[in-house]
mmCIF file of C-alpha atoms in Angstrom:
data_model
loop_
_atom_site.group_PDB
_atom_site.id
_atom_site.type_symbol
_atom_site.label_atom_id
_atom_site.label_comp_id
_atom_site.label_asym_id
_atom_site.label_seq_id
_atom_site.Cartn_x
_atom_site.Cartn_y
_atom_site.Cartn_z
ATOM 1 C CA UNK J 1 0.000 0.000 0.000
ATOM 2 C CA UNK J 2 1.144 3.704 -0.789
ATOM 3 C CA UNK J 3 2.405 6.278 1.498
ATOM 4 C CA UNK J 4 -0.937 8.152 -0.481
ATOM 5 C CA UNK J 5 -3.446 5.754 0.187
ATOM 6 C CA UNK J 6 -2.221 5.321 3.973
ATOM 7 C CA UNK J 7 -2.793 8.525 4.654
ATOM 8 C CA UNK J 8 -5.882 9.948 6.563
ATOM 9 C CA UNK J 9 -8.165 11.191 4.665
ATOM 10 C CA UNK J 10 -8.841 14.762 4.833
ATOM 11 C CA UNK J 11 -11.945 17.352 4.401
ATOM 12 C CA UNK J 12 -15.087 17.505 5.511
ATOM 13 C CA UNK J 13 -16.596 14.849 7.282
ATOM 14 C CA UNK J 14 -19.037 12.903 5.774
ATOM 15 C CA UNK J 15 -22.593 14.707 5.658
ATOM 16 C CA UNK J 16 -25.795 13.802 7.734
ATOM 17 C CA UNK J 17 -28.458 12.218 6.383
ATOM 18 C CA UNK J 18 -30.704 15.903 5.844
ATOM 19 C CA UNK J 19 -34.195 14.438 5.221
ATOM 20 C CA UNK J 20 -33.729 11.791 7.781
ATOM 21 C CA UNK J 21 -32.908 14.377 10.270
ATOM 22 C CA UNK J 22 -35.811 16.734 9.335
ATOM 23 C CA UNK J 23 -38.378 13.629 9.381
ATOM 24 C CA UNK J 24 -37.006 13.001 12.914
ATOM 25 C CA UNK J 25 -37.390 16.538 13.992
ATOM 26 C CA UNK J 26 -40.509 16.918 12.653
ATOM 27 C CA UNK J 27 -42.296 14.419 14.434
ATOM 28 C CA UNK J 28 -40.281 15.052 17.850
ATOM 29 C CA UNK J 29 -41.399 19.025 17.345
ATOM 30 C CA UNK J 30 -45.331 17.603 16.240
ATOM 31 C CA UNK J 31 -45.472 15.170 18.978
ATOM 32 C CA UNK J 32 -43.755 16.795 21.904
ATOM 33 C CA UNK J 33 -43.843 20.223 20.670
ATOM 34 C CA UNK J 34 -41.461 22.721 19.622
ATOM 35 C CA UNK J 35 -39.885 24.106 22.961
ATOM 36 C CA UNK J 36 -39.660 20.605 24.940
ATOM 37 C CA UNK J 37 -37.372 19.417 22.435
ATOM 38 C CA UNK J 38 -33.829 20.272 22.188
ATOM 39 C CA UNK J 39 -31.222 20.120 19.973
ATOM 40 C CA UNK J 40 -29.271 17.038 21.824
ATOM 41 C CA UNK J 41 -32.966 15.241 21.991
ATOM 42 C CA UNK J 42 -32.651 15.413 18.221
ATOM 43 C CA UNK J 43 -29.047 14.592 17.768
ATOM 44 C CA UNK J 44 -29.750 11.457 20.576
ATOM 45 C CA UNK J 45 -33.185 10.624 17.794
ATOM 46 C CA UNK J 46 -31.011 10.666 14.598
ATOM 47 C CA UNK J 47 -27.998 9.486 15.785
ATOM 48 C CA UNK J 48 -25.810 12.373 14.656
ATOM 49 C CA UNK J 49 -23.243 14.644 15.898
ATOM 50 C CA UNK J 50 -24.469 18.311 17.512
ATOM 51 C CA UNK J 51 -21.580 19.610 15.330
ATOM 52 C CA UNK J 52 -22.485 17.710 12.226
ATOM 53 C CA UNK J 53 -26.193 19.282 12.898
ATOM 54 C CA UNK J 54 -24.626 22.882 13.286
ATOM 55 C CA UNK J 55 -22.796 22.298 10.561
ATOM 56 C CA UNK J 56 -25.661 21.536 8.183
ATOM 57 C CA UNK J 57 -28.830 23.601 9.990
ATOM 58 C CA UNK J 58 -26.827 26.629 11.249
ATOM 59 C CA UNK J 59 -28.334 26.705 14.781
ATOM 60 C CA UNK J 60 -31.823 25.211 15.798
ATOM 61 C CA UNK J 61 -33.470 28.126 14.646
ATOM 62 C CA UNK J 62 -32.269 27.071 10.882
ATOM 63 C CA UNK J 63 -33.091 23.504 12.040
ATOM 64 C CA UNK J 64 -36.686 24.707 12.712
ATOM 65 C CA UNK J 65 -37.269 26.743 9.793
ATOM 66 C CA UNK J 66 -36.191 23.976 7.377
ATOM 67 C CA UNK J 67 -39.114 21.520 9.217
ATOM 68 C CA UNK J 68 -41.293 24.306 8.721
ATOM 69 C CA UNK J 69 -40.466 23.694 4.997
ATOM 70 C CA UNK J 70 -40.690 20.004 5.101
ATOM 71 C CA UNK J 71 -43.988 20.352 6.850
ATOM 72 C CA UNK J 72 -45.638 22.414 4.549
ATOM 73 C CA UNK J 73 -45.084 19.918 1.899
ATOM 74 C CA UNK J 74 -45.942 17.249 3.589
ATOM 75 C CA UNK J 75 -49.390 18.662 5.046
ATOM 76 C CA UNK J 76 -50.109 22.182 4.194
ATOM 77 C CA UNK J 77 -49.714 21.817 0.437
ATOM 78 C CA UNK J 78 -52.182 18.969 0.277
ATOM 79 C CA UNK J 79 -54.847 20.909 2.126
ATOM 80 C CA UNK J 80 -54.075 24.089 0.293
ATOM 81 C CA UNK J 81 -54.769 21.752 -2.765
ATOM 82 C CA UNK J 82 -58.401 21.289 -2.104
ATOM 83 C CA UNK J 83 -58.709 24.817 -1.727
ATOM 84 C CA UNK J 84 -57.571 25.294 -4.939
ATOM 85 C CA UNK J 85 -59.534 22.559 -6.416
ATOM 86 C CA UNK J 86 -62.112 23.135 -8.873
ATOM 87 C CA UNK J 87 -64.924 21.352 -7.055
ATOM 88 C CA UNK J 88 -67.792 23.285 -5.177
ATOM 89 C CA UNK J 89 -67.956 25.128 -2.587
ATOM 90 C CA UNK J 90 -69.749 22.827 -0.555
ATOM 91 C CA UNK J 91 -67.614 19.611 -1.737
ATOM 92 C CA UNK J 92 -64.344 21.336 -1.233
ATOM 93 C CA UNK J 93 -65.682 21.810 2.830
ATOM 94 C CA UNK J 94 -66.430 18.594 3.324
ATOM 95 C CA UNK J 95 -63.268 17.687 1.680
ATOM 96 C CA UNK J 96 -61.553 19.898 4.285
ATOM 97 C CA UNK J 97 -63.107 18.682 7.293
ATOM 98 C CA UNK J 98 -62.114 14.880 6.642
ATOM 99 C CA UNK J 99 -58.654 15.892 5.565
ATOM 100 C CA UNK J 100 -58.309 17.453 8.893
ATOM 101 C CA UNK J 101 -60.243 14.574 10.826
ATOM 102 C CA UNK J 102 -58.889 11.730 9.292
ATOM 103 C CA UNK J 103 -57.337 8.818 11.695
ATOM 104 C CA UNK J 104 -53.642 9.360 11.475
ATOM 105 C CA UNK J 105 -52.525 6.631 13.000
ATOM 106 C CA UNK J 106 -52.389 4.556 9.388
ATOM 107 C CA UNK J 107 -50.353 7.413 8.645
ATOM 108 C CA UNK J 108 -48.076 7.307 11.519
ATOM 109 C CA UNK J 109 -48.333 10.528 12.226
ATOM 110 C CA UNK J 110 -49.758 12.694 15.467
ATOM 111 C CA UNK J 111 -52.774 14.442 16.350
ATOM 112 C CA UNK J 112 -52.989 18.252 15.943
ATOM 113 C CA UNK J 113 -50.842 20.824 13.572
ATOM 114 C CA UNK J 114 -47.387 21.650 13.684
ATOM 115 C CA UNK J 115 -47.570 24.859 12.201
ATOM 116 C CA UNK J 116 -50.484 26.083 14.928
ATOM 117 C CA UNK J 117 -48.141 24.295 17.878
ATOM 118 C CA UNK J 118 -45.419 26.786 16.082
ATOM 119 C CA UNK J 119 -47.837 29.905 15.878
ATOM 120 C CA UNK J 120 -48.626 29.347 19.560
ATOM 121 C CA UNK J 121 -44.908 29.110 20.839
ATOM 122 C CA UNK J 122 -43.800 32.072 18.471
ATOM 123 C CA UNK J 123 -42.370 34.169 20.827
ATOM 124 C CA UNK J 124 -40.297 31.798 22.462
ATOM 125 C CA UNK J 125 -38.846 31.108 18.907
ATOM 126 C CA UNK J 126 -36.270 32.623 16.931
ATOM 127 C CA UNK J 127 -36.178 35.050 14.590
ATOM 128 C CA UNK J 128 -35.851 33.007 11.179
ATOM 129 C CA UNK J 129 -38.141 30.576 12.814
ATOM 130 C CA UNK J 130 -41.018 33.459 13.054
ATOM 131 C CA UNK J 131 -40.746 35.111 9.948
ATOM 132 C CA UNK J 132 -41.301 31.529 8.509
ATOM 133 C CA UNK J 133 -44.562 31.027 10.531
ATOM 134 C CA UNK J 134 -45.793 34.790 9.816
ATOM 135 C CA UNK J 135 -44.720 34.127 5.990
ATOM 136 C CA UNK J 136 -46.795 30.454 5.816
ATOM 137 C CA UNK J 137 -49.738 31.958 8.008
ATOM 138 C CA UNK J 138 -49.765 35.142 4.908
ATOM 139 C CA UNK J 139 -49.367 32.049 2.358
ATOM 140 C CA UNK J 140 -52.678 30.299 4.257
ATOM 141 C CA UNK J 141 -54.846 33.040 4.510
ATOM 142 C CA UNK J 142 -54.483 34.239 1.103
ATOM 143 C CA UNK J 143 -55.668 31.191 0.111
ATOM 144 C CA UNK J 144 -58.304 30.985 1.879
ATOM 145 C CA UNK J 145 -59.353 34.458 0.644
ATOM 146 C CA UNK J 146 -58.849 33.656 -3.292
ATOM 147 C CA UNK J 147 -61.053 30.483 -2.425
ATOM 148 C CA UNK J 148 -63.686 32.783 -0.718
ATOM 149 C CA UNK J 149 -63.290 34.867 -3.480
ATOM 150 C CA UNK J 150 -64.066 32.418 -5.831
ATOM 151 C CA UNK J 151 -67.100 31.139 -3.828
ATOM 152 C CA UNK J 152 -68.805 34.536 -3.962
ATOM 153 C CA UNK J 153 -68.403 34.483 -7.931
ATOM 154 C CA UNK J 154 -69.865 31.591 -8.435
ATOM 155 C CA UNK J 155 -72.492 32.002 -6.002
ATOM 156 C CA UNK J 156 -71.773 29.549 -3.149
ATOM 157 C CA UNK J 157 -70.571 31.799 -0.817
ATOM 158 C CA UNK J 158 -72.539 34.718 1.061
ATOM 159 C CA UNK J 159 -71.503 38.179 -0.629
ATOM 160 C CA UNK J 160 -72.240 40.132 2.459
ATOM 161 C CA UNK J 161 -69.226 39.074 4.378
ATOM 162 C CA UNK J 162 -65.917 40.343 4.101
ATOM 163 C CA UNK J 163 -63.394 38.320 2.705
ATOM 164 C CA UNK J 164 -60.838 39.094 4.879
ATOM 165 C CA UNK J 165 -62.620 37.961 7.866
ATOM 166 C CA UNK J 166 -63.986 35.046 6.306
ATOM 167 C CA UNK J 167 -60.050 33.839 5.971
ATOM 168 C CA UNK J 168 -59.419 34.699 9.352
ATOM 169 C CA UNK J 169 -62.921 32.670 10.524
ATOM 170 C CA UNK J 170 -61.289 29.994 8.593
ATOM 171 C CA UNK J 171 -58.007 29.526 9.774
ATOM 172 C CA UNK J 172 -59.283 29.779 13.556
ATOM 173 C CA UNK J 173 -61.938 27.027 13.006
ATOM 174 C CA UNK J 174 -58.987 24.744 11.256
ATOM 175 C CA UNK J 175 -56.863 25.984 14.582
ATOM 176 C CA UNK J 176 -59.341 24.931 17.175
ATOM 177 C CA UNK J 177 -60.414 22.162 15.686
ATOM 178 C CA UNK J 178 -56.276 21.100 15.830
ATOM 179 C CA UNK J 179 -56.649 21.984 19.395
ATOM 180 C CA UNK J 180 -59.622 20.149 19.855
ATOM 181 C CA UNK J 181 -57.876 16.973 18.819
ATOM 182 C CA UNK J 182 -54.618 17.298 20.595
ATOM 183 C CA UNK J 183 -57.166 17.641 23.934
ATOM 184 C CA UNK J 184 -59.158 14.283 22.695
ATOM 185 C CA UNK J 185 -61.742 15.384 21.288
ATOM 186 C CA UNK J 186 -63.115 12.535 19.141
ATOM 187 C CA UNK J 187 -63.264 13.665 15.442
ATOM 188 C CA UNK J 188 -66.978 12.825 14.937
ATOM 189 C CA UNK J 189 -67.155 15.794 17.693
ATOM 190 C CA UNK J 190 -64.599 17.825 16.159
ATOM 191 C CA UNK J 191 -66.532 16.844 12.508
ATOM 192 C CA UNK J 192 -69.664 18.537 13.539
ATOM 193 C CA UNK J 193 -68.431 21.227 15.360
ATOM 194 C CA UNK J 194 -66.636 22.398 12.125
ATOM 195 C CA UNK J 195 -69.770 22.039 9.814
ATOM 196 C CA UNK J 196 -71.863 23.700 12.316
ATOM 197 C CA UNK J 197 -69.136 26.572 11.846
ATOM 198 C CA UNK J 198 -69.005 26.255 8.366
ATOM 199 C CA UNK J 199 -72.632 26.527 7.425
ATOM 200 C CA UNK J 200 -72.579 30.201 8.555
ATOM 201 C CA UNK J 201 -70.857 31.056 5.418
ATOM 202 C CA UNK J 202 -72.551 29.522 2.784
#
């Protein structure tokens, strides 16, 4: 063997497994929430180094922001997508109230929302972390207000209420009714409770 190829070898180490690490986080952040779970809790989940993590996320605050990413592909862009659907007004609610009541535990994935545990702990967060959740909670209720939008063209929506406050009726119902399952509520409960809310709209 060579003098070369007994030689260390030098550079930078060998990189982390990213998405594996972000899965991990994300459920540890869903589950426990985001400020009970630290960045050694993570490191002890994934089985990496807290320098590696640094290395790759920055801080925790970078870790944070990229799960916000992940999450909204995993979960928000789905829901956004019935939104955006071109089904009725009436369909697309129902299609929104068994997306967010659907048993998750085929899935293998919690109870609850990440994004509203996020928006609840925001000021306990840092800075990078909240200018994603005020940036996704601008992406959600814009949404919501082209759908509303669209509703009232077509009819299916009641004209006489602002859209802007529809949004915001919106999000809070999807918010409680997160709430509502975290606390146990059953989801034929949590179900009716968001029709009943619903129905005042249309």
């Amino acid at each position: 063997m060579s003098k070369q190829e007994d030689a260390p070898r030098r550079g930078r180490p060998q990189t982390l497994d990213r998405d594996a690490v972000l899965r991990i986080a994300m459920m540890r952040y869903w589950t426990d929430g985001p400020t009970r779970v630290s960045i050694n809790h993570i490191c002890q989940a994934a089985n990496v180094s807290k320098p590696g993590l640094y290395r790759e996320f920055g801080s925790d605050d970078g870790l944070k922001d990229a799960v916000l990413d992940l999450y909204r592909e995993a979960v928000l862009v789905p829901f956004y997508d019935i939104l955006t659907s071109d089904e009725g007004f009436t369909q697309q609610i129902e299609a929104l109230i068994a997306f967010t009541i659907q048993d998750r535990r085929p899935l293998g994935i919690p109870n609850g929302c990440l994004q509203v545990a996020m928006r609840a702990h925001k000021e306990d967060l840092g800075e990078i972390t909240r200018n994603k959740i005020d940036l996704m909670r601008r992406e959600t209720l814009s949404i919501y207000e082209t759908w509303i939008e669209r509703g009232k063209a077509r009819g299916e929506f009641k004209a006489d209420i602002s859209t802007k406050a529809a949004a915001l009726f919106c999000d809070a119902q999807n918010g409680g009714a997160m709430r509502m399952q975290r606390e146990g509520v059953s989801n034929e409960d949590i179900g009716q409770t968001m029709k009943l809310a619903f129905t005042a709209l249309v």
